[in-house]
XYZ file of C-alpha atoms in Angstrom:
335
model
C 31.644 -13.249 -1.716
C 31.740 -9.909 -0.006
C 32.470 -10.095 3.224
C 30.990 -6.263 4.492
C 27.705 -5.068 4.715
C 25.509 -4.005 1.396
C 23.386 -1.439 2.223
C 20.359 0.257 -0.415
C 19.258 3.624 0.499
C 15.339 2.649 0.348
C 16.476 0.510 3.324
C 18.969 1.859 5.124
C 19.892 0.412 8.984
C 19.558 3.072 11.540
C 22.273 1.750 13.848
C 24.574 1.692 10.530
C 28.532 2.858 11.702
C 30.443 4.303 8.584
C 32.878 6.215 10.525
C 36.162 5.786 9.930
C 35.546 2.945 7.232
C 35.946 2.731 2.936
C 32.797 3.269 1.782
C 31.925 2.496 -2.258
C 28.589 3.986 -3.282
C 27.023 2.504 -7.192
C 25.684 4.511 -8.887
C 25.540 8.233 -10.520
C 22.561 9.970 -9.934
C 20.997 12.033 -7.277
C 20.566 9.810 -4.657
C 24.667 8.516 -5.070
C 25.413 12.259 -5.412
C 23.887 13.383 -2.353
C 25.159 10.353 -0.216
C 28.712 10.863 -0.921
C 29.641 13.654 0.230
C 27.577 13.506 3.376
C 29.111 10.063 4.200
C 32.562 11.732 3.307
C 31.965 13.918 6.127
C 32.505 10.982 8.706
C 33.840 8.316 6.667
C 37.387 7.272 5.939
C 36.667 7.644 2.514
C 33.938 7.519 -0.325
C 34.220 6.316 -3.660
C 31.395 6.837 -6.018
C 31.527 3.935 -8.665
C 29.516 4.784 -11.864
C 28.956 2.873 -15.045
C 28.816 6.163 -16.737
C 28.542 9.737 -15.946
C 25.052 11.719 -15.465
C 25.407 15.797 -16.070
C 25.728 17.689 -12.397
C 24.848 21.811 -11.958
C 26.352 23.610 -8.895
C 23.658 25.462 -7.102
C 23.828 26.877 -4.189
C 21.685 25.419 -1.325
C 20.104 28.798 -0.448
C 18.575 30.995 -3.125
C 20.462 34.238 -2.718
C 17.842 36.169 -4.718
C 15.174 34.684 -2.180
C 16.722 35.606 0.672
C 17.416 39.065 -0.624
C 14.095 39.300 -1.200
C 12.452 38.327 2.190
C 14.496 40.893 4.126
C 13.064 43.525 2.126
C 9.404 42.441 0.940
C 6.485 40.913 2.993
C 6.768 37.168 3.088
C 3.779 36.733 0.749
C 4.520 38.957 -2.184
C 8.601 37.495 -1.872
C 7.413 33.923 -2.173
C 5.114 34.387 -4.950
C 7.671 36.229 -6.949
C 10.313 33.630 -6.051
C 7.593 31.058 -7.000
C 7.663 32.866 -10.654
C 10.896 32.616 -11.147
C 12.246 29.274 -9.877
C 9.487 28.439 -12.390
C 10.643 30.478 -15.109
C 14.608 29.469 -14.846
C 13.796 25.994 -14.858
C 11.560 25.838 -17.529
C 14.277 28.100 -19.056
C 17.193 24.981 -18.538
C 15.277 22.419 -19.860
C 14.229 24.435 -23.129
C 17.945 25.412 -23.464
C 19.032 21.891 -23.174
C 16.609 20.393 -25.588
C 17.393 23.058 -28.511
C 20.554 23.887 -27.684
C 22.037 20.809 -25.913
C 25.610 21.954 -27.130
C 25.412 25.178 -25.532
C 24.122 23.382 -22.250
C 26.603 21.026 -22.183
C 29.469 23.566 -22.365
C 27.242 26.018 -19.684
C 27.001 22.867 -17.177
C 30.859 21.683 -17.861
C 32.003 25.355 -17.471
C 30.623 25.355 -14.026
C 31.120 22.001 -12.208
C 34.846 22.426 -14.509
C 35.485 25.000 -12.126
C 34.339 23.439 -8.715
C 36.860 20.900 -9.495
C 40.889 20.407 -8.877
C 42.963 21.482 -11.624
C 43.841 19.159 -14.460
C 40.791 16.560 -12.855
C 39.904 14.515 -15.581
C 36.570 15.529 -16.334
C 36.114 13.677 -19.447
C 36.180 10.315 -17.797
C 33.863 11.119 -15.024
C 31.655 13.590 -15.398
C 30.953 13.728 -19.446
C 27.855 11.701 -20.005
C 27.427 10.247 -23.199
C 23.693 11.727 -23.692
C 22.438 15.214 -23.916
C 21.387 17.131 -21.018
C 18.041 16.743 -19.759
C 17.394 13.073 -21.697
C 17.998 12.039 -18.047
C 17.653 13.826 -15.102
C 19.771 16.546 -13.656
C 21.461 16.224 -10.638
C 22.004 18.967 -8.612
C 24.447 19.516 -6.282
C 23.865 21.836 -3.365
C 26.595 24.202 -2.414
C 28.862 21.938 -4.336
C 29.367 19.740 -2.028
C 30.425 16.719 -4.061
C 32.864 18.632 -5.953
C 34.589 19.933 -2.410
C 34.621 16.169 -0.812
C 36.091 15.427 -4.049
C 39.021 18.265 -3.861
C 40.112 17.587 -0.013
C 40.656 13.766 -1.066
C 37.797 12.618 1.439
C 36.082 11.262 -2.069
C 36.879 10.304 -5.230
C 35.205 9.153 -8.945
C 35.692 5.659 -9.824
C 33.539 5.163 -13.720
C 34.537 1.909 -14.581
C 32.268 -1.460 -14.842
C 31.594 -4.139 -12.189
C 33.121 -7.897 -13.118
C 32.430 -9.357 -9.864
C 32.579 -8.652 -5.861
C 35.514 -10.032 -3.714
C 35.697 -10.424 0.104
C 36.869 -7.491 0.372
C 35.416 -5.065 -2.468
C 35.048 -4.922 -5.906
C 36.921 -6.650 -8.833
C 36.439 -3.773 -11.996
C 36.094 -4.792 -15.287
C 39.763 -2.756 -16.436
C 41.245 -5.277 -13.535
C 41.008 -2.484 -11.098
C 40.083 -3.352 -7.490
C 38.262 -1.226 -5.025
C 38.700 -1.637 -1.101
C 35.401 -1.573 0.903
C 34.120 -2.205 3.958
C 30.532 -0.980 3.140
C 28.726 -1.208 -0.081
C 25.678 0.748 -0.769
C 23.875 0.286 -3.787
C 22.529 3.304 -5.098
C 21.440 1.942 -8.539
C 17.812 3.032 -8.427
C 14.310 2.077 -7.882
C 11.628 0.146 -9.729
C 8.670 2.124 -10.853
C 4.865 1.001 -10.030
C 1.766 2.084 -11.538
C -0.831 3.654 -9.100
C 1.422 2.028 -5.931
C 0.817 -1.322 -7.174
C -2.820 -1.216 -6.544
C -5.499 -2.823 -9.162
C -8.003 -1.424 -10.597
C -11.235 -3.238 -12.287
C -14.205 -1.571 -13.817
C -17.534 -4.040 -13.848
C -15.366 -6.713 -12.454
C -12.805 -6.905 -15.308
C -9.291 -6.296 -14.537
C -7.334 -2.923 -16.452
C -4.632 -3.501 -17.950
C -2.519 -0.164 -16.950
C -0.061 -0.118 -19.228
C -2.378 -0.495 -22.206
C -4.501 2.281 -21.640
C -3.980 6.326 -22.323
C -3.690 8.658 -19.838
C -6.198 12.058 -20.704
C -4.352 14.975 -19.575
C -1.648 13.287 -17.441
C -4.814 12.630 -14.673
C -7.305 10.284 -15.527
C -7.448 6.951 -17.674
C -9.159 5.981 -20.790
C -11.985 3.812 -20.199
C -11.173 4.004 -16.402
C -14.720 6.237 -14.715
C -13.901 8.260 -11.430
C -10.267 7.970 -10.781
C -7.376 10.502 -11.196
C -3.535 10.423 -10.359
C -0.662 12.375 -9.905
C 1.955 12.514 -12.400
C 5.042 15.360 -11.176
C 7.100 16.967 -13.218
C 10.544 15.422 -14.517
C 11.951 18.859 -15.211
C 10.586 20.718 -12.352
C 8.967 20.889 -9.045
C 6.760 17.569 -8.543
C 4.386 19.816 -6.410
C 3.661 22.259 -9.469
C 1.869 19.510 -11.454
C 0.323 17.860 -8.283
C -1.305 21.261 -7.131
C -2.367 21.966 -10.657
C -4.053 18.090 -10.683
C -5.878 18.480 -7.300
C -7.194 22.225 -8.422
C -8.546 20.371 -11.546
C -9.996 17.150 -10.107
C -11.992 19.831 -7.739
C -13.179 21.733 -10.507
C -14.711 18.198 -12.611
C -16.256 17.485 -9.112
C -18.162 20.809 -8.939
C -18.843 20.009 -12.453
C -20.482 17.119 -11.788
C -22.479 18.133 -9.226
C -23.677 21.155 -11.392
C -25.197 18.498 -14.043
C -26.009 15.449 -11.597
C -23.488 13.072 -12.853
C -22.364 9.947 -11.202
C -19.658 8.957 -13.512
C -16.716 11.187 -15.547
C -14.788 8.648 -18.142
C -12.531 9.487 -20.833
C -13.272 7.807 -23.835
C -10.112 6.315 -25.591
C -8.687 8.700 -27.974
C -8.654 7.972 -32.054
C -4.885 7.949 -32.750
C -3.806 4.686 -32.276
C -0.067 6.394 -31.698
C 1.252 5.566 -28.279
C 4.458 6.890 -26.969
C 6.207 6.397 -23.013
C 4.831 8.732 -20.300
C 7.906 9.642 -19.387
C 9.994 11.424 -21.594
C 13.368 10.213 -20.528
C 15.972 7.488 -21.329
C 17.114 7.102 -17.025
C 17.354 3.610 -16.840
C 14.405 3.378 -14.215
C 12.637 5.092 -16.354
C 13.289 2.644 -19.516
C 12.882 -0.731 -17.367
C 9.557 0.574 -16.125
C 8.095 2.257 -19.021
C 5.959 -0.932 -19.932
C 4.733 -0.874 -16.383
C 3.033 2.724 -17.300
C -0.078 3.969 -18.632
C 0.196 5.495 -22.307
C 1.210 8.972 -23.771
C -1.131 10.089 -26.998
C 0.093 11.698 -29.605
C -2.438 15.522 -29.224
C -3.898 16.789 -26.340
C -5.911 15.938 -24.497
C -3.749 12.932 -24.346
C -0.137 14.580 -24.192
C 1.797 14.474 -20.806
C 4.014 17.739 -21.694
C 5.745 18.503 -18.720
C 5.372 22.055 -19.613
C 4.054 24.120 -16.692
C 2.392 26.963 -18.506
C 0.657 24.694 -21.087
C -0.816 22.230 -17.790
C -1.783 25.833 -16.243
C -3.995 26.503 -19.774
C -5.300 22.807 -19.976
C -5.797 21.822 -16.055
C -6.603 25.203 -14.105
C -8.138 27.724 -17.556
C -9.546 25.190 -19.742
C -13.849 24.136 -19.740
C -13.600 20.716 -17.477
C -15.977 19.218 -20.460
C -14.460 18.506 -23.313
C -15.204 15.810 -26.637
C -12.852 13.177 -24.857
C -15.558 13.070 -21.721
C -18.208 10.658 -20.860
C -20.692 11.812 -17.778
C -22.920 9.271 -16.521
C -26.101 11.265 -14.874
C -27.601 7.571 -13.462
C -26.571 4.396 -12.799
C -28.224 3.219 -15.431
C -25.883 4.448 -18.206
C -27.690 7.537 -19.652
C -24.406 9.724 -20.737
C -24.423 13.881 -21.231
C -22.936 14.530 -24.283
C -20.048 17.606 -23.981
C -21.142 20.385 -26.040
């Protein structure tokens, strides 16, 4: 019944004019938090209408520590100990919010409390219902949101959709919201290896069946590796870590004249979600995904300093490999 235009991010118009007009953005994580208060910038107003809230930190845009640091070291030795310590801090967060998730909570809630007017009411909109870090963070760069929200140019709606009218959206607590735009920032749909197929002698694999050996290759799957990123990092860590690692098992099987590197299925029959997260893209795709196992070599850990150790220090043979040295399926056994 909406009369406006409904807009999602993955495809958004070029020639689309927000100026001046009520904008309602769905959804609450980072792709609705970093649309609204850019839109708010130009746009009558922005409402951001979540089911439920996701947990927000306020971090400024520009590391202050990094650009202290550049002024006064050379450019190489500043980014490498920057590199160290973004590291460091977040695999600091996401160890604090898993054993502590109390004291997280309070830490995140103290903060964003703060970038917000007084007496907002933070309960209803920004006090998820999960502990930190079972979904993703959302950051929010200079605070932004939080200052859209406190000059009036945005504002929190977290309330439940019944239905859309001409001219907006009728709310489940009989609330309506005026709109002239819609954008639908309610996620994305996940797809193993970019919805490619793989076969091995002609038969098809079945991706989400099989187990994924050190987040990179695929059990029973010879000569193919992917890249997983991190959840609760950089995504770049863990890809530069894979392609260091997928060179070394190359060299490796030059050294001994393979043709052929497959892991062999691992003995645990205990399977467990790649993933470790409860996002809802995340839970509607998870039986779209290869496997977890339940011991390495077969554990996706999302740990950077335990991937360094496995992908980058670790021998590149292990029991879990299978090296073909001819076409004719003679294997080396990994001693």
């Amino acid at each position: 019944d909406f009369a406006g235009e409904i807009v999602h991010p993955q495809k958004w118009p070029e020639d689309l004019d927000y100026a001046g007009k009520h904008v309602v953005v769905i959804g609450s994580g980072a792709t609705a938090v970093t649309l609204v208060p850019a839109l708010a910038k130009t746009a009558g107003h922005v409402t951001m209408l979540q089911r439920s809230p996701s947990y927000m930190a306020n971090l400024p845009a520009i590391d202050p520590i990094a650009a202290q640091l550049r002024k006064r070291l050379p450019s190489g030795v500043s980014s490498e100990i920057v590199r160290v310590k973004n590291i460091a801090y977040t695999m600091f967060t996401y160890w604090l919010a898993r054993s502590k998730p109390a004291k997280m909570t309070s830490l995140l809630r103290t903060d964003v409390e703060a970038a917000l007017p007084a007496g907002y009411d933070f309960d209803t909109h920004f006090s998820p219902h999960y502990n930190p870090w079972d979904q993703r963070l959302c950051l929010v760069p200079d605070g932004d949101l939080f200052a859209a929200i406190s000059n009036g140019s945005a504002s929190m709606v977290t309330d439940q959709i019944e239905h859309f009218t001409p001219d907006g959206i009728a709310l489940a607590s009989g609330d309506r919201l005026h709109a002239d735009i819609i954008i639908t920032a309610t996620g994305l749909r996940l797809q193993a290896l970019g919805g490619m197929q793989l076969r091995v002698d002609g038969e098809l694999v079945d991706i989400p069946s099989t187990v994924a050996y050190k987040g990179v290759m695929l059990a029973g799957v010879p000569n193919f590796a992917l890249t997983i990123g991190y959840v609760n990092a950089s995504w770049t860590l863990r890809s530069d870590l894979v392609a260091r690692y997928v060179c070394r098992l190359l060299d490796f099987m030059r050294q001994i004249g393979a043709v052929a590197c497959t892991p062999a299925p691992p003995t645990s029959s205990v399977r467990a979600p790649l993933l470790d997260l409860t996002s809802g893209y995340v839970t509607r795709g998870k039986d779209l995904m290869p496997k977890s196992g339940d011991e390495d070599p077969w554990q996706l850990h999302h740990n950077y300093l335990r991937d360094l150790r496995l992908l980058r220090h670790a021998p590149v043979a292990d029991r879990a490999l299978r090296f073909t040295k001819t076409s004719v399926g003679a294997t080396w056994a990994a001693r």
